[in-house]
mmCIF file of C-alpha atoms and ligand atoms in Angstrom:
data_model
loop_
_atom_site.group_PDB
_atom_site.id
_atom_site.type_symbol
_atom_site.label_atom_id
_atom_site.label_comp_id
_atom_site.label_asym_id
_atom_site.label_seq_id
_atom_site.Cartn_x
_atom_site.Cartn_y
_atom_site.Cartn_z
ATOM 1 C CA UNK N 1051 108.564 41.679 102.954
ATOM 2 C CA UNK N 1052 110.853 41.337 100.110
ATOM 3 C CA UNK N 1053 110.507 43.958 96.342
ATOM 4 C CA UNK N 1054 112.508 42.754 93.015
ATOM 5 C CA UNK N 1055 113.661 46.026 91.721
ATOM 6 C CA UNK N 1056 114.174 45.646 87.578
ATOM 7 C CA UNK N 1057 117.611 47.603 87.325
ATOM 8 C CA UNK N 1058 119.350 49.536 89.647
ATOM 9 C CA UNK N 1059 118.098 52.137 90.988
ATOM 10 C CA UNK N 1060 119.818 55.293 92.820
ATOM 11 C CA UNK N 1061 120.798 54.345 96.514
ATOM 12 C CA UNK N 1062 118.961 56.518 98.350
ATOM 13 C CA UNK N 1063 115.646 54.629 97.577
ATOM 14 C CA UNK N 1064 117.276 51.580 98.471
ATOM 15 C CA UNK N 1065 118.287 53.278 101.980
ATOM 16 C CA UNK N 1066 114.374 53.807 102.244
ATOM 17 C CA UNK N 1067 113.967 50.453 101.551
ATOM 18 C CA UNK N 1068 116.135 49.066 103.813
ATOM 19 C CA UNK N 1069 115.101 51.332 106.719
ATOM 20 C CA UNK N 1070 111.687 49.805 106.475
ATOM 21 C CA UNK N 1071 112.905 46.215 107.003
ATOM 22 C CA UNK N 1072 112.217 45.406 103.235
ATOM 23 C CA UNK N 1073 114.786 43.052 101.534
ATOM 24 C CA UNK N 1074 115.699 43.858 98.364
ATOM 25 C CA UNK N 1075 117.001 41.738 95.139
ATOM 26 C CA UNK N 1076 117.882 43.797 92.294
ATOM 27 C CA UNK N 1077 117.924 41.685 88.992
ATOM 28 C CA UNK N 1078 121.723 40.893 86.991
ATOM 29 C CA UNK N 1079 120.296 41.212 83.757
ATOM 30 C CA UNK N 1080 117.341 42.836 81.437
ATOM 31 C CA UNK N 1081 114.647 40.001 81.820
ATOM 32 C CA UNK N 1082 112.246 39.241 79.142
ATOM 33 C CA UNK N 1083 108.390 39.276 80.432
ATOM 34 C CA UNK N 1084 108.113 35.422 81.012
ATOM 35 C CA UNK N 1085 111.725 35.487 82.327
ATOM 36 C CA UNK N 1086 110.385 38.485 84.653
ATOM 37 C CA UNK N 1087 107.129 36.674 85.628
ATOM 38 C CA UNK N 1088 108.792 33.738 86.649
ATOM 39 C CA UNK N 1089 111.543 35.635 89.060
ATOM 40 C CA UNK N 1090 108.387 37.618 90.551
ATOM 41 C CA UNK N 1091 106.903 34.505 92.089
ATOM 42 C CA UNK N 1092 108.538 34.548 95.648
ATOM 43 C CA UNK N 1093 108.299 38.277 95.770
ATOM 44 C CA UNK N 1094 105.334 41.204 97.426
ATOM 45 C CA UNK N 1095 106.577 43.588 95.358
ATOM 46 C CA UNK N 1096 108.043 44.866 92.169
ATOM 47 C CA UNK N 1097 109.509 48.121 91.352
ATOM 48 C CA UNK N 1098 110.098 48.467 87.579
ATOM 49 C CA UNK N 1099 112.862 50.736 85.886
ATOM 50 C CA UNK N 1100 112.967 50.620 81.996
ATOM 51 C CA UNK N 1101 110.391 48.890 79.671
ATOM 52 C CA UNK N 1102 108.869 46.057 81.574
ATOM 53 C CA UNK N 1103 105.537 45.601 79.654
ATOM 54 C CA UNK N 1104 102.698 45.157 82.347
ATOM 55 C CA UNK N 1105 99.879 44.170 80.518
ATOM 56 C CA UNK N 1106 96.775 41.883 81.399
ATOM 57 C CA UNK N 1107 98.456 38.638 80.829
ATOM 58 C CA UNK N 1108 101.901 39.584 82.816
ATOM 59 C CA UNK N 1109 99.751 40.750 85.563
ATOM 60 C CA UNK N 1110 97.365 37.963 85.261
ATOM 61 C CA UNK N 1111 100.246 35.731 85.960
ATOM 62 C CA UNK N 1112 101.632 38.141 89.298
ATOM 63 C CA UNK N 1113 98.658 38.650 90.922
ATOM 64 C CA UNK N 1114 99.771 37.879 94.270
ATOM 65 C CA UNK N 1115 101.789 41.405 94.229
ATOM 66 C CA UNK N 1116 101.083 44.087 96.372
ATOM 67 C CA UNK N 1117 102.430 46.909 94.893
ATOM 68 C CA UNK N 1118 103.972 47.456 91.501
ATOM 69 C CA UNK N 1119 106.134 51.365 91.751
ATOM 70 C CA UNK N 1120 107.410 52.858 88.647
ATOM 71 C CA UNK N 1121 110.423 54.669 88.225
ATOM 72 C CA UNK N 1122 108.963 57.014 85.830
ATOM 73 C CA UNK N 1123 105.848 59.567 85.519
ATOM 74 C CA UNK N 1124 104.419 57.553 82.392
ATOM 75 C CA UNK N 1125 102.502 54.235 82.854
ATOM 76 C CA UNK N 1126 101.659 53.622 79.235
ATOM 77 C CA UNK N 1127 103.661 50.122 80.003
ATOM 78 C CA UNK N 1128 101.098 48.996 82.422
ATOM 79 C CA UNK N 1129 97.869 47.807 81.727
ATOM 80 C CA UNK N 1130 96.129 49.816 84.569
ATOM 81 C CA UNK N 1131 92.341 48.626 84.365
ATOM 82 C CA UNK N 1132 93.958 45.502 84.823
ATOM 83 C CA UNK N 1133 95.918 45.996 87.583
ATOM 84 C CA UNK N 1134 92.978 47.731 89.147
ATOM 85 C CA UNK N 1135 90.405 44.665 88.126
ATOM 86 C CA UNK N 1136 93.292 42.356 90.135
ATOM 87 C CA UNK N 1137 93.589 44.643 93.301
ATOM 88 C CA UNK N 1138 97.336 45.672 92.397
ATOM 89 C CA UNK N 1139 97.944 49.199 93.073
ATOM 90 C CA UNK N 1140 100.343 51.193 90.812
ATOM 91 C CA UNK N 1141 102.410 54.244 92.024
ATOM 92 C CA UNK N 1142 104.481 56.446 89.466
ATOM 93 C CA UNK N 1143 106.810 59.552 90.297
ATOM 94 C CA UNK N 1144 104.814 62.984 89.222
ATOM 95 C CA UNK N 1145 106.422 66.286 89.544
ATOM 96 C CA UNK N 1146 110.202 65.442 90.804
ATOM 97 C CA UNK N 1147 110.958 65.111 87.081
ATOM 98 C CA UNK N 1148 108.834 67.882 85.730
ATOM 99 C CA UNK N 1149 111.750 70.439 85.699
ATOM 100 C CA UNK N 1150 114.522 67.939 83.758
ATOM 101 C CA UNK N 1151 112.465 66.811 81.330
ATOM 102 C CA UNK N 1152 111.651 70.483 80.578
ATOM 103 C CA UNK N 1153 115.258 71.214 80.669
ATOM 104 C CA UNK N 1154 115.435 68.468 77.571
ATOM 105 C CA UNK N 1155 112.506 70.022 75.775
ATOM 106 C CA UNK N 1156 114.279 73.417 75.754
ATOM 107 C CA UNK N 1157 117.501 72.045 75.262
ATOM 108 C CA UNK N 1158 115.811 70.326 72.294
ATOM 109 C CA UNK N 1159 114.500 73.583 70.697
ATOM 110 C CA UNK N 1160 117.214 75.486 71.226
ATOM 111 C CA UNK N 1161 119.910 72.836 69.519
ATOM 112 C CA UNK N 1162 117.122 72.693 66.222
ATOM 113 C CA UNK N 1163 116.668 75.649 65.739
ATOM 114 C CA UNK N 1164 120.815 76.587 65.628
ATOM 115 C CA UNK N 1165 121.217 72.635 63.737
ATOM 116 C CA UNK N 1166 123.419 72.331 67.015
ATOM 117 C CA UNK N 1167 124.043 68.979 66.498
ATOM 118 C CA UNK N 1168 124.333 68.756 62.733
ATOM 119 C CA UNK N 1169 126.965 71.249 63.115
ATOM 120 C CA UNK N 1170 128.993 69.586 65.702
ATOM 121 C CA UNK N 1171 128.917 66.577 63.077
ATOM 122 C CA UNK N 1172 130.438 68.965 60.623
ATOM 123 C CA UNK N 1173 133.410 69.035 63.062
ATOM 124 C CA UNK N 1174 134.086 65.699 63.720
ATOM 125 C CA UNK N 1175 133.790 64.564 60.149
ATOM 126 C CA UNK N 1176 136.728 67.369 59.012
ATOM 127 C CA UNK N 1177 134.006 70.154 57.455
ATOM 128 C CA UNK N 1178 134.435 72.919 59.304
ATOM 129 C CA UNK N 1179 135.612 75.586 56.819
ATOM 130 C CA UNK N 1180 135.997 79.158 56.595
ATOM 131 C CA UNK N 1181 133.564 81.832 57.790
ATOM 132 C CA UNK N 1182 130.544 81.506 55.064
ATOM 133 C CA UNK N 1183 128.160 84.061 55.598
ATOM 134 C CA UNK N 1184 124.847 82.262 54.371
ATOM 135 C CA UNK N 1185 125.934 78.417 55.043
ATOM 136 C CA UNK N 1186 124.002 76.413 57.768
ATOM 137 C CA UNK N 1187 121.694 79.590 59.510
ATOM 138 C CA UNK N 1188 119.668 78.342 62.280
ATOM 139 C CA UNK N 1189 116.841 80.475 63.058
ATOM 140 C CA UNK N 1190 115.772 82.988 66.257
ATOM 141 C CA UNK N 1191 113.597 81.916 68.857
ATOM 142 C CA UNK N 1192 112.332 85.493 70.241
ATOM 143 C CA UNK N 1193 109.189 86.912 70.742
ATOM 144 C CA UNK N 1194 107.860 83.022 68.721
ATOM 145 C CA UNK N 1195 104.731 81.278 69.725
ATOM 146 C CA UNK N 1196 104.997 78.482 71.545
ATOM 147 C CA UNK N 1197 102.445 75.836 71.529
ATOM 148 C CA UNK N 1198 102.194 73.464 74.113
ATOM 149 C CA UNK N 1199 100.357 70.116 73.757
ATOM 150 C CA UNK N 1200 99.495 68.276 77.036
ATOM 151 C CA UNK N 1201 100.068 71.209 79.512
ATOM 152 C CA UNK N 1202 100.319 69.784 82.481
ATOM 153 C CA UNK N 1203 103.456 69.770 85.437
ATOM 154 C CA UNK N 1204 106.353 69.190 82.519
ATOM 155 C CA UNK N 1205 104.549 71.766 79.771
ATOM 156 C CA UNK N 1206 103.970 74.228 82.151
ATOM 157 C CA UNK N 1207 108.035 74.449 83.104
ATOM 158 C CA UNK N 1208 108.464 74.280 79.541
ATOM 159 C CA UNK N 1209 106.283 77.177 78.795
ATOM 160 C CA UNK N 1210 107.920 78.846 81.737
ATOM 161 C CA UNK N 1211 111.213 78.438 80.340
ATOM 162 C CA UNK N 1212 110.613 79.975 76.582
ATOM 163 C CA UNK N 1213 108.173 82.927 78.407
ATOM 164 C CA UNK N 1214 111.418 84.448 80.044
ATOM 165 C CA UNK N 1215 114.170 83.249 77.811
ATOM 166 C CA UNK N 1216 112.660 84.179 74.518
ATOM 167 C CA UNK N 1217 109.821 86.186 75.368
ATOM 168 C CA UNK N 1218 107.700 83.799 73.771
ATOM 169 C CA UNK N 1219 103.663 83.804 73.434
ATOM 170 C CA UNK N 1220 101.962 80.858 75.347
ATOM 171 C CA UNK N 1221 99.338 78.983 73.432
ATOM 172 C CA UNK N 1222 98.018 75.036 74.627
ATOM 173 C CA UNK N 1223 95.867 72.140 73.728
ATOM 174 C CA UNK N 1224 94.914 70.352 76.482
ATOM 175 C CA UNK N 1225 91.914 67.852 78.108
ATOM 176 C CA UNK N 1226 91.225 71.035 81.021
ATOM 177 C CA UNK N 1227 92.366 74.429 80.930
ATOM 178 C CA UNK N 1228 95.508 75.061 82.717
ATOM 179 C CA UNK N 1229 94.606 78.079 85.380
ATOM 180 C CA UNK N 1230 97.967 78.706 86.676
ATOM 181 C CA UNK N 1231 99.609 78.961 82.926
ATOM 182 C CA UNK N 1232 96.794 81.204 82.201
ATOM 183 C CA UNK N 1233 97.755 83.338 84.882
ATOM 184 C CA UNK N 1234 101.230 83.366 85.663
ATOM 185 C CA UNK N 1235 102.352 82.847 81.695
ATOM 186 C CA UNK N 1236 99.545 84.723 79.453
ATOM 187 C CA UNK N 1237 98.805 81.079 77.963
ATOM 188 C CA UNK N 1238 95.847 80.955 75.645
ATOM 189 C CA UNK N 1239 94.083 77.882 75.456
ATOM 190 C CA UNK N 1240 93.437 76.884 71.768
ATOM 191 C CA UNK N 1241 91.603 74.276 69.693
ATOM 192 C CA UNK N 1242 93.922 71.272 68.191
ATOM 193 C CA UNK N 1243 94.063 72.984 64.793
ATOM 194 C CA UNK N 1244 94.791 76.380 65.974
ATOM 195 C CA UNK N 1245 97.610 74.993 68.349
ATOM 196 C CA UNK N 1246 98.930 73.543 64.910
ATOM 197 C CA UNK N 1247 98.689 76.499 62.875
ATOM 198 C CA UNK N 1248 100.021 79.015 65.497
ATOM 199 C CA UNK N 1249 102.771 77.207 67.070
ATOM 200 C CA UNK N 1250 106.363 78.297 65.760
ATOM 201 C CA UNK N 1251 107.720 75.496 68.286
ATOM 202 C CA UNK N 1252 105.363 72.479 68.988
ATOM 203 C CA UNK N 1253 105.640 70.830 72.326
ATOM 204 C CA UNK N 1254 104.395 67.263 72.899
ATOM 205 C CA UNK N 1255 103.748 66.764 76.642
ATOM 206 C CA UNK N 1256 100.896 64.608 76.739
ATOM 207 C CA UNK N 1257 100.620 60.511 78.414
ATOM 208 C CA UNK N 1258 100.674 58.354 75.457
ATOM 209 C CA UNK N 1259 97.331 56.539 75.112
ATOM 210 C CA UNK N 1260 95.165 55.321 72.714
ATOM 211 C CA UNK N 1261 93.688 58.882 72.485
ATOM 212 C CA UNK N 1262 97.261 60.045 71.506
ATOM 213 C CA UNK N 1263 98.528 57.651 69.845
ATOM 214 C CA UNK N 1264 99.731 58.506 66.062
ATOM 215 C CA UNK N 1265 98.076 62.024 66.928
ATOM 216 C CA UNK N 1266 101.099 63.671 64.986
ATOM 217 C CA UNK N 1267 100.947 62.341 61.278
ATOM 218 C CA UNK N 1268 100.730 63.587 58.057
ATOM 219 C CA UNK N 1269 97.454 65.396 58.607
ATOM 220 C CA UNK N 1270 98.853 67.264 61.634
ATOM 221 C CA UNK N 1271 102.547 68.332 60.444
ATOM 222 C CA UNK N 1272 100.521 69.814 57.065
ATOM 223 C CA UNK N 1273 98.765 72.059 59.224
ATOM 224 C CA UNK N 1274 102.005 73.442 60.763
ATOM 225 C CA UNK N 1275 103.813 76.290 59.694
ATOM 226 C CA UNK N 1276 106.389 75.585 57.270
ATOM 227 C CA UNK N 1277 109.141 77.246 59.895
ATOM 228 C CA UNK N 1278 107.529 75.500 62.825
ATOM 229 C CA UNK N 1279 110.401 73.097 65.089
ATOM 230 C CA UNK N 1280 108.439 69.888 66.463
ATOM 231 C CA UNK N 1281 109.884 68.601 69.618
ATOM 232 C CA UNK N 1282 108.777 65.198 71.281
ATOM 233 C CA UNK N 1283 110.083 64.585 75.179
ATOM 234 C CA UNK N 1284 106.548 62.933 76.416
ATOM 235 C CA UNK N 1285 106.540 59.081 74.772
ATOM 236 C CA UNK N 1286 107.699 58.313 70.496
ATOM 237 C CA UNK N 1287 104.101 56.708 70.075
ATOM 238 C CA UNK N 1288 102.178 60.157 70.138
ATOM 239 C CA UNK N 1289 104.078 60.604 66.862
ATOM 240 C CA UNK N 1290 104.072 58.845 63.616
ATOM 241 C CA UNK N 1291 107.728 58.576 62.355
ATOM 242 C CA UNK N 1292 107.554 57.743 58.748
ATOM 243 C CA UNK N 1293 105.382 61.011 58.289
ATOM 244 C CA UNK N 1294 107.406 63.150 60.567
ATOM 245 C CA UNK N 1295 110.588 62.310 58.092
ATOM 246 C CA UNK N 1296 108.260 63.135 55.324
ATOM 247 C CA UNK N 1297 107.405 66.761 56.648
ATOM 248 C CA UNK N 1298 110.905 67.361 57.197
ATOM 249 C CA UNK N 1299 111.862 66.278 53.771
ATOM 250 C CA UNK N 1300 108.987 68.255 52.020
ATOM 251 C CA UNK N 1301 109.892 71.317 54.469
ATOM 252 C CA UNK N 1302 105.859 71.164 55.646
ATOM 253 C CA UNK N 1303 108.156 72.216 59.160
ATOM 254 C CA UNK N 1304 111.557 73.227 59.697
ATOM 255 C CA UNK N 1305 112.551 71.016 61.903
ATOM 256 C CA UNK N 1306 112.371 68.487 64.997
ATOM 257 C CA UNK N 1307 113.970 67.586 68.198
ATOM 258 C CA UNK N 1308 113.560 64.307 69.929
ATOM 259 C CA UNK N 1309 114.106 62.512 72.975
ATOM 260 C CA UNK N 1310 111.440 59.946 72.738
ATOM 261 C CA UNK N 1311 111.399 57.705 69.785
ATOM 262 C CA UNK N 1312 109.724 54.584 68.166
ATOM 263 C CA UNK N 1313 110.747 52.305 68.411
ATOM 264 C CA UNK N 1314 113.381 52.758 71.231
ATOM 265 C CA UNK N 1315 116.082 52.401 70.933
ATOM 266 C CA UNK N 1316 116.650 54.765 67.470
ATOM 267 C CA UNK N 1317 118.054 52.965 64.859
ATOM 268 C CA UNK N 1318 121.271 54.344 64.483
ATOM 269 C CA UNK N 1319 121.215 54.330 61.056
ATOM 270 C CA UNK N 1320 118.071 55.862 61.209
ATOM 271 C CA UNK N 1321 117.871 58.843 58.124
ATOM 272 C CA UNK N 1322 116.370 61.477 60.993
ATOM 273 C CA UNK N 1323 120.041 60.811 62.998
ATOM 274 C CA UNK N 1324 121.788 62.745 59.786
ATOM 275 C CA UNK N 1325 119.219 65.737 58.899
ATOM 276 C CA UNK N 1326 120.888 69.145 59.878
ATOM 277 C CA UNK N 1327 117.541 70.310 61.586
ATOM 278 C CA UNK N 1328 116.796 67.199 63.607
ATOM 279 C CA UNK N 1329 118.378 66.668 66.929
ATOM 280 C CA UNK N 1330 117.940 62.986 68.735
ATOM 281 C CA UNK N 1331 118.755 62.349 72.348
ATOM 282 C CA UNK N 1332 118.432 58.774 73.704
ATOM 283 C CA UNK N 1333 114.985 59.184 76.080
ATOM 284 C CA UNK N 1334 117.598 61.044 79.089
ATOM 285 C CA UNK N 1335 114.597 63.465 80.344
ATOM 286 C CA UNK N 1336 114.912 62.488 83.484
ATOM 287 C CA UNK N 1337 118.507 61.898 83.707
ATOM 288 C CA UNK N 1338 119.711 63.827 86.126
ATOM 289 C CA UNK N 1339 121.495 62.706 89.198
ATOM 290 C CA UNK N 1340 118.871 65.217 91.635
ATOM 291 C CA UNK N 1341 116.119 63.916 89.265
ATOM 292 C CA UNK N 1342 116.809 60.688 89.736
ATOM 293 C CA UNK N 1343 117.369 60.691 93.152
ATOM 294 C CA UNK N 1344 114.118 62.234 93.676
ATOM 295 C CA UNK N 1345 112.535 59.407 91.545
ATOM 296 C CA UNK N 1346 114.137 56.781 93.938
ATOM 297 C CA UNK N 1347 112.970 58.092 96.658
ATOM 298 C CA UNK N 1348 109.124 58.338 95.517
ATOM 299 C CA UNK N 1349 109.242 55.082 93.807
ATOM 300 C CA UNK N 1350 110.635 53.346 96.952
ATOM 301 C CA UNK N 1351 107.974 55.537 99.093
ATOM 302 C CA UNK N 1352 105.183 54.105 96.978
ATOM 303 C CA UNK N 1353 106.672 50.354 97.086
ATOM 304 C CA UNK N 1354 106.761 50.577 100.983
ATOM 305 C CA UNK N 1355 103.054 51.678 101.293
ATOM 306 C CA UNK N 1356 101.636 49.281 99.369
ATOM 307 C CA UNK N 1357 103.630 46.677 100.974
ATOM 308 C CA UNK N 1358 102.753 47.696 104.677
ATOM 309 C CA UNK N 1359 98.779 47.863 103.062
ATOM 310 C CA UNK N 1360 98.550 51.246 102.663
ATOM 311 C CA UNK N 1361 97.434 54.075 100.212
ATOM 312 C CA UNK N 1362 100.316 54.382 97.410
ATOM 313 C CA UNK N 1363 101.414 58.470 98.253
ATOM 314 C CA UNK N 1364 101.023 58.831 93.888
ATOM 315 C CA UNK N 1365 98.303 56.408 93.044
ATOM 316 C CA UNK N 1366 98.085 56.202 89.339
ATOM 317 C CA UNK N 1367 94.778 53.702 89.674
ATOM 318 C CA UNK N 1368 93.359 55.339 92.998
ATOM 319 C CA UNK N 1369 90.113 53.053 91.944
ATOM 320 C CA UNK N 1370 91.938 50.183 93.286
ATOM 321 C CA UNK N 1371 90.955 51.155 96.863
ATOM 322 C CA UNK N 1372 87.297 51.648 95.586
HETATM 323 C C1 DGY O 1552 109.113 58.834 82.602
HETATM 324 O O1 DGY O 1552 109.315 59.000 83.791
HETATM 325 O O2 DGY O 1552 108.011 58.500 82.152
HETATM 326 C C2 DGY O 1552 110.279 59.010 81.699
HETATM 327 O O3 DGY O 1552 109.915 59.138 80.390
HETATM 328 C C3 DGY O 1552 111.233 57.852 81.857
HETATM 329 O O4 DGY O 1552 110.642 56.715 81.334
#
């Protein structure tokens, strides 16, 4: 039994790996899809880090795999009715990354709303003057409303988070009401438009799908309060960029943190990368060494399932065994 693996990965999935008599071949190089499709062909498996785009076609064409693991939660890459259609089951890493990418959202809020990173600038380009008592304020976070969109395993650490740092109130959109927020956090489940209009900070943890996709645009940010931070750690698709600039510009919000963006990666002379309320982190939610550790482990758990023929321990297309 023998798994590519698209970039390395930490070692302690490869131990797993190894253990379980599977052979390993991690690839030198970012491959493009047909570059990718063609290296697939004498291998079971395939474990893909970073962007590999999965869609009908790709999979079409690596059909004969028996497992395809991500090494991330999201598996908007991968074109899962059609991995499902083909028999290839898909396994992702849920929860191990919950509390980091939380970390990032909060981290996020936190450097907006004190232009944290804006201010840093000021130091490396020479600026930093005297004491100026009305120059560059950032604003307070306590006793605000949060509003979480998508709250699921990452939102709900998130909400966690601002409840005892800040005090904040809990509000959420969501597809099902969230019991354990309810309880443990005081969250309030509201509509779309009341999440908009109540939120002080604006949390995107939702999957990107077509549902989601653009769901932040003009029409949205006008219904925001004008002081309101929007911060982005899920996927950059869920919001539309040009528009997001625009409410900045126009002050329709105050101001936005990002670690997802699109396209990835930013730009760097992207205008957002220069606004004192907009702080930009290059997609590291995940990126920490337990974290990612954690995410070997699960991914290579998955890969060795489906390669000894049996149920992926997190399915993302459970209908595959249907
Ligand atoms: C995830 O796991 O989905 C992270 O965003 C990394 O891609």
């Amino acid at each position: 039994m023998n798994i590519f693996i698209t970039k390395q990965i930490p070692q302690a999935g490869l131990d797993l790996l190894r253990e379980a008599g599977i052979s390993y071949t991690i690839a030198e190089k970012t491959l493009l899809q047909d570059e990718l499709i063609d290296r697939l062909k004498p291998f079971d498996a395939l474990l893909s880090a970073g962007f590999v785009k999965a869609d009908a076609a790709f999979l079409q064409a690596c059909s004969h795999l028996k497992v395809v693991s991500l090494f991330s939660v999201g598996f908007d890459n991968v074109d899962i009715a059609a991995a499902t259609r083909l028999g290839i089951p898909v396994g992702n890493t849920p929860g191990v990354l919950s509390r980091a990418t939380a970390d990032t959202a909060f981290l996020l809020m936190l450097a907006v709303s004190r232009k944290a990173f804006y201010n840093y600038h000021k130091i490396l380009d020479g600026k930093w003057q005297e004491f100026e008592p009305v120059a560059d304020l950032g604003m307070e976070l306590y006793g605000k409303t949060l509003g979480v969109f998508g709250l699921g395993k990452i939102g709900y650490e998130m909400a966690k988070k601002c409840r005892a740092a800040f005090d904040m109130d809990i509000i959420y959109h969501n597809r099902s009401h969230n019991e354990m927020a309810e309880r443990d956090l005081g969250a309030r489940y509201v509509t779309f438009e009341a999440l908009l209009a109540q939120s002080d900070v604006l949390s995107v943890h939702a999957n990107f799908s077509l549902e989601t996709k653009g769901l932040f645009n003009k029409e949205a940010f006008e219904q925001m309060k004008p002081g309101s931070i929007f911060i982005n750690t899920a996927r950059g698709g869920l919001h539309n960029e040009t528009d997001l600039k625009e409410a900045l510009d126009n002050q329709t919000i105050w101001g936005a943190g990002l670690d997802v963006t699109n396209p990835e990666p930013m730009d760097p002379q992207n205008p957002l990368l220069k606004m004192p309320n907009v702080c930009v982190l290059p997609h590291i939610g995940s990126a920490t060494v337990e974290t990612r550790n954690a995410m070997a482990v699960m991914a290579a758990k998955n890969a060795i399932a489906g390669l000894k023929g049996e149920r992926l321990p997190t399915i993302v297309n459970p209908d595959v065994y249907a």
